[in-house]
Structures are given as structure tokens and as C-alpha cells.
Coordinates of C-alpha atoms in Angstrom, one line a residue:
M232 CA -39.4 23.4 -21.2
L233 CA -40.5 22.9 -17.6
S234 CA -40.5 19.2 -17.9
R235 CA -37.0 19.1 -19.2
S236 CA -35.7 21.2 -16.2
L237 CA -37.5 18.9 -13.8
V238 CA -35.9 15.9 -15.4
R239 CA -32.4 17.4 -15.1
L240 CA -33.1 18.4 -11.5
S241 CA -34.2 14.9 -10.6
R242 CA -31.1 13.4 -12.2
S243 CA -28.8 15.8 -10.4
N244 CA -30.4 15.0 -7.1
G245 CA -30.1 11.3 -7.7
K246 CA -26.3 11.4 -7.9
N247 CA -25.8 12.5 -4.3
R248 CA -28.8 11.0 -2.6
F249 CA -27.3 10.6 0.8
P250 CA -24.6 13.3 1.1
S251 CA -24.0 12.9 4.8
V252 CA -23.4 9.1 4.8
V253 CA -19.8 7.9 4.9
S254 CA -18.7 6.2 1.7
Y255 CA -17.4 3.0 3.1
N256 CA -16.5 1.6 -0.3
R257 CA -13.8 4.3 -0.7
L258 CA -12.5 4.9 2.8
P259 CA -10.1 3.5 3.9
W260 CA -10.1 1.1 0.9
E261 CA -9.9 3.8 -1.7
Q262 CA -9.3 2.4 -5.2
L263 CA -6.4 3.9 -7.1
A264 CA -7.2 5.0 -10.7
A265 CA -5.4 3.4 -13.6
H266 CA -3.2 6.5 -14.4
S267 CA -3.2 8.0 -11.0
N268 CA 0.0 9.3 -9.4
Q269 CA -1.0 7.5 -6.2
V270 CA 0.0 4.2 -7.8
H271 CA 3.6 5.4 -8.0
A272 CA 3.4 6.8 -4.5
A273 CA 2.4 3.5 -3.1
V274 CA 4.8 1.3 -5.1
S275 CA 8.1 3.3 -5.2
P276 CA 9.1 3.0 -1.5
H277 CA 9.1 -0.8 -1.9
Y278 CA 11.4 -0.7 -4.9
D279 CA 14.0 0.6 -2.5
Q280 CA 13.7 -2.4 -0.4
I281 CA 13.9 -4.8 -3.4
L282 CA 17.2 -3.2 -4.5
S283 CA 18.6 -3.2 -1.0
L284 CA 17.8 -6.8 -0.4
A285 CA 18.9 -7.9 -3.9
S286 CA 22.4 -6.3 -3.3
Q287 CA 22.9 -8.3 -0.1
R288 CA 21.0 -11.6 -0.5
K289 CA 20.3 -14.0 -3.3
L290 CA 16.6 -13.8 -4.3
P291 CA 15.4 -16.7 -6.4
Q292 CA 13.1 -16.0 -9.3
L293 CA 13.8 -12.3 -9.1
V294 CA 16.1 -11.9 -12.1
K295 CA 14.8 -13.2 -15.4
E296 CA 16.6 -13.9 -18.7
E297 CA 13.6 -13.0 -20.7
H298 CA 10.0 -12.0 -20.2
I299 CA 7.4 -14.5 -18.9
Q300 CA 5.5 -16.2 -21.6
I301 CA 1.9 -16.8 -20.5
P302 CA -1.0 -17.6 -22.9
E303 CA -3.4 -14.8 -23.3
L304 CA -6.3 -16.7 -21.8
H305 CA -4.4 -17.1 -18.5
Q306 CA -2.8 -13.6 -18.3
L307 CA -5.5 -12.1 -16.1
R308 CA -5.2 -14.9 -13.6
L309 CA -1.4 -15.3 -13.5
L310 CA 0.2 -12.0 -14.3
P311 CA -1.1 -9.6 -11.6
G312 CA 1.4 -9.7 -8.7
T313 CA 4.4 -10.8 -10.8
V314 CA 7.6 -8.8 -10.0
Y315 CA 11.0 -9.4 -11.7
I316 CA 14.1 -7.7 -12.9
M317 CA 15.4 -7.9 -16.4
K318 CA 18.4 -6.5 -18.3
H319 CA 17.7 -3.1 -20.0
S320 CA 18.0 -3.1 -23.7
E321 CA 19.6 -0.3 -25.7
G322 CA 16.4 0.7 -27.6
G323 CA 14.4 1.3 -24.4
H324 CA 12.1 -0.9 -22.5
A325 CA 11.9 -4.4 -23.8
Q326 CA 8.2 -5.1 -24.7
P327 CA 7.0 -7.5 -22.0
I328 CA 4.1 -8.8 -24.1
P329 CA 3.4 -8.1 -27.7
N330 CA 0.6 -5.8 -28.7
W331 CA 0.7 -4.0 -25.3
E332 CA 0.6 -0.2 -25.4
K333 CA 3.5 1.7 -23.9
K334 CA 2.9 5.0 -22.2
L335 CA 5.8 7.0 -20.8
V336 CA 5.4 8.5 -17.4
T337 CA 6.8 12.0 -17.6
D338 CA 4.7 13.9 -15.1
S339 CA 6.8 15.3 -12.3
H340 CA 4.1 14.6 -9.8
A341 CA 4.6 10.9 -10.5
T342 CA 8.4 10.7 -11.0
Q343 CA 9.1 12.6 -7.8
Y344 CA 8.3 9.4 -5.8
Y345 CA 11.3 7.6 -7.3
G346 CA 13.9 10.1 -6.1
S347 CA 14.8 8.0 -3.1
V348 CA 15.8 5.1 -5.4
G349 CA 18.6 7.2 -6.9
L350 CA 19.6 8.8 -3.6
L351 CA 19.7 5.6 -1.5
H352 CA 21.2 3.3 -4.1
H353 CA 23.2 5.7 -6.2
L354 CA 21.1 4.9 -9.3
N355 CA 19.7 7.1 -12.0
V356 CA 16.1 6.5 -12.9
A357 CA 16.3 6.7 -16.7
E358 CA 12.7 6.0 -17.7
I359 CA 9.4 5.1 -16.2
A360 CA 6.8 3.5 -18.4
T361 CA 3.4 1.9 -18.1
F362 CA 2.4 -1.0 -20.4
V363 CA -1.3 -1.6 -20.8
S364 CA -2.9 -4.7 -22.1
P365 CA -5.4 -4.5 -25.1
D366 CA -8.4 -5.2 -22.8
L367 CA -7.2 -2.6 -20.3
R368 CA -7.4 -5.1 -17.4
I369 CA -3.7 -5.6 -16.7
Y370 CA -1.1 -2.9 -16.2
C371 CA 2.7 -3.2 -16.0
N372 CA 4.9 -0.6 -14.2
A373 CA 8.4 -0.6 -15.7
V374 CA 11.2 1.4 -14.0
T375 CA 14.6 1.5 -15.7
V376 CA 17.6 2.5 -13.7
T377 CA 21.1 3.2 -15.2
P378 CA 24.5 2.1 -13.9
S379 CA 25.6 2.8 -10.4
G380 CA 28.7 2.6 -8.2
R381 CA 26.8 0.5 -5.6
Q382 CA 28.9 -2.4 -4.3
A383 CA 26.8 -5.6 -4.4
A384 CA 27.6 -9.0 -3.1
S385 CA 29.3 -11.5 -5.5
D386 CA 26.4 -13.9 -5.4
A387 CA 23.6 -11.3 -5.4
P388 CA 21.1 -11.4 -8.3
L389 CA 22.2 -8.0 -9.4
K390 CA 25.5 -9.6 -10.3
S391 CA 24.0 -12.6 -12.0
S392 CA 24.4 -13.5 -15.7
S393 CA 21.1 -12.1 -16.8
I394 CA 22.0 -8.5 -15.8
G395 CA 25.8 -8.7 -16.0
E396 CA 28.1 -6.2 -14.5
I397 CA 25.9 -3.3 -13.5
G398 CA 27.4 -0.1 -14.7
V399 CA 28.6 -1.6 -18.0
D400 CA 25.6 -2.9 -20.0
G401 CA 23.2 0.0 -19.4
G402 CA 21.3 -0.9 -16.3
F403 CA 18.2 -2.9 -15.7
T404 CA 14.4 -2.7 -15.4
I405 CA 12.0 -3.6 -12.7
F406 CA 8.7 -4.9 -14.0
Q407 CA 5.6 -5.2 -11.9
Y408 CA 2.2 -6.4 -13.1
Y409 CA -1.0 -5.3 -11.4
R410 CA -4.7 -4.8 -11.9
P411 CA -5.9 -1.2 -12.3
N412 CA -8.6 0.4 -10.2
R413 CA -7.7 -1.7 -7.2
P414 CA -6.9 -0.8 -3.5
A415 CA -3.3 0.2 -2.8
A416 CA -3.0 -2.7 -0.4
E417 CA -3.6 -5.2 -3.2
I418 CA -1.0 -3.6 -5.5
V419 CA 1.6 -3.5 -2.8
K420 CA 1.0 -6.9 -1.3
P421 CA 3.4 -8.8 -3.7
L422 CA 6.2 -6.5 -2.7
M423 CA 5.9 -7.5 0.9
A424 CA 7.7 -10.7 0.2
F425 CA 11.0 -8.8 -0.2
Y426 CA 11.0 -7.8 3.5
R427 CA 12.6 -9.9 6.2
H428 CA 9.7 -10.8 8.5
V429 CA 12.0 -12.0 11.3
P430 CA 12.1 -10.6 14.8
T431 CA 15.3 -9.1 15.9
L432 CA 16.8 -9.4 19.4
S433 CA 19.3 -6.5 19.0
V434 CA 17.4 -4.6 21.8
V435 CA 17.9 -7.5 24.3
N436 CA 21.6 -8.0 23.5
D437 CA 22.7 -5.4 26.0
F438 CA 21.5 -7.7 28.8
A439 CA 23.6 -10.7 27.7
G440 CA 26.5 -10.1 30.0
K441 CA 24.6 -9.0 33.0
S442 CA 23.1 -11.1 35.7
W443 CA 19.6 -9.8 36.3
T444 CA 16.5 -11.8 37.4
P445 CA 13.1 -10.3 36.9
R446 CA 11.1 -10.1 40.1
L447 CA 7.4 -9.4 40.5
D448 CA 6.6 -7.6 43.8
A449 CA 3.2 -8.1 45.3
P450 CA 1.0 -5.1 45.0
V451 CA 0.9 -3.0 48.2
R452 CA -2.5 -1.5 49.1
S453 CA -3.1 1.0 51.9
P454 CA -5.4 -0.3 54.6
T455 CA -7.3 3.0 54.5
A456 CA -7.8 3.1 50.7
K457 CA -11.4 2.9 49.5
V458 CA -13.0 2.1 46.2
T459 CA -14.0 5.0 44.1
P460 CA -17.8 5.2 44.2
N461 CA -19.7 5.0 41.0
K462 CA -21.1 8.2 39.6
P463 CA -24.8 8.3 40.6
F464 CA -27.2 8.0 37.6
V465 CA -29.3 11.1 37.1
P466 CA -32.7 10.1 35.5
P467 CA -33.9 12.1 32.5
Q468 CA -35.9 15.2 33.3
S469 CA -38.0 15.1 30.1
Y470 CA -38.5 13.3 26.9
L471 CA -36.4 15.9 25.1
Y472 CA -33.3 14.2 26.4
G473 CA -30.7 15.3 23.9
L474 CA -27.4 13.5 23.2
A475 CA -26.8 10.4 25.2
E476 CA -23.1 10.8 24.9
R477 CA -23.4 14.3 26.4
R478 CA -24.9 12.8 29.6
A479 CA -22.6 9.8 29.6
V480 CA -25.4 7.3 29.4
I481 CA -24.5 3.6 29.5
P482 CA -26.3 1.5 26.9
G483 CA -29.0 -0.4 28.7
D484 CA -29.9 2.3 31.2
S485 CA -33.4 3.6 31.3
Y486 CA -33.2 7.3 30.3
G487 CA -36.3 7.9 28.1
R488 CA -38.0 6.7 25.0
R489 CA -36.3 3.9 23.2
S490 CA -37.0 5.6 19.8
L491 CA -35.0 8.7 20.7
M492 CA -31.4 7.7 20.5
W493 CA -29.9 4.3 20.0
G494 CA -32.0 2.9 17.2
N495 CA -31.7 5.9 15.0
W496 CA -28.5 7.9 15.7
F497 CA -26.0 5.4 17.0

């Protein structure tokens, strides 16, 4: 009986061997779990940008007539990072790849992040689903929106032949493939392509009609000004020196035993 308790105690202590050490493998690169709500929190704000840009500009390769057909051996290499929009079918989400499991996202803690899509773009988020590959190595986030009264440009992809007139055929679906248990930066990185990374000069436009020449004046120094003297260094009084940061010690100064501070604590 005693041996069993000792084994259990040793196992419990081994899990948290260094409790005070910072876990650098999670912060700030914390990996998002497969079915975590943080995945939707990280992805949903960028869907707003996709719809905003798609209603004003023509985005090639965004709107698809049908799902991408990739052999199963190459799916793990090619599918993660793929984002496209497809016309929404009447029976629900069109199955992106056969034999993938469909899981509806109904938790309010996850669907709350898509509220801005409906408010900003006058759309109704009809359904949110997650498609999982048989080997659980690829996930697909599918967000279906219903018709809206949003005015889009005539040549915008939302008006193209694959989706048709929005508001007539039942809306469309945004598909995004990603690898689970990865950092949020990796999942969001493919969506960064839908932002305009172009500097704007709108702040400088106010000076267009004004004649103004920048002039750099020479610095003026008072003849009686003096340089601030350095703080005199106070040598340590004993080997029990304490915190070096408390005494404002500069690395390299001689303040005591070398084994006290820098090699162990800092």
C-alpha cells in the first residue's frame, strides 16, 4: 500500500517539475485547440475584411464554381491555408471533400464572434460548421451567410456567375482550411492577403496647397550649461549584496562575488 502511494506521488510531482519557469512553448505562441472557441475569435474579424474587399474590388481565385479537387495524398500539403467562397446549396453546406465529418457550431461562445459580419455587411449568419478530415489533421471552417441588401460593385466577385445575384439564391459560404492545434498567427496568415498593404498619403494631402519648407535650426546651448555628472558608484558593503537591480548595478562592475547574481538569477 505504501509503495503504491509513493508511485502516485512521484508521478504527480513529475508533471509539474518546474512550476516557476515560464512556459515559452505556449506564451506568446499559444496553440489553439481543435474545437476551441479561440479559433473563431481569431478568424472572424478577418472575414469582415474579405467581404468588404470583395464588394469593392475583384479578387481573383476567391469565388469558386465547385470545391477544390486534390488527391488525398497531397491534401495535408496543399489544403491548409486555402480560402474561397462558394454558392450555398439548399440542403445545407456543400460537402467540401467526401468522407469528411461535419460538426455544427452552435455554442454561443463561438458564434458571438461572427456578429460583426451581420452588422457591418447586413448579412445573416445562417450556419457555422466545421468539417474534419478522417485523420483529424485538417479542419475546414465553413460560414454560411444569407442574402443581404448590401450594394456591391458590378464586377465584384460577389456578383459573379458562381454566386449569382446575392439575395436571390440563398447566400454563399466561406470555406477556410487550416491545421488544428497550431498558433493563431499561422491560422490567420492566409487571410492577411485580403488587406491592402499600401501606404496612404491622406494625412499629407492637407499640405498640398500650402508653401512650406522644412527648416532645421541649429541647436542652441547655453554657455553656462554643464554636463550632468555620473552617479558615483558605491562599492558593496558585504557579500550579502542582494538584488543588483535594486542597487542599479551596471553589468561589468565589480560589486561582489560573481556567483551571486548574473550567472544564476539573470
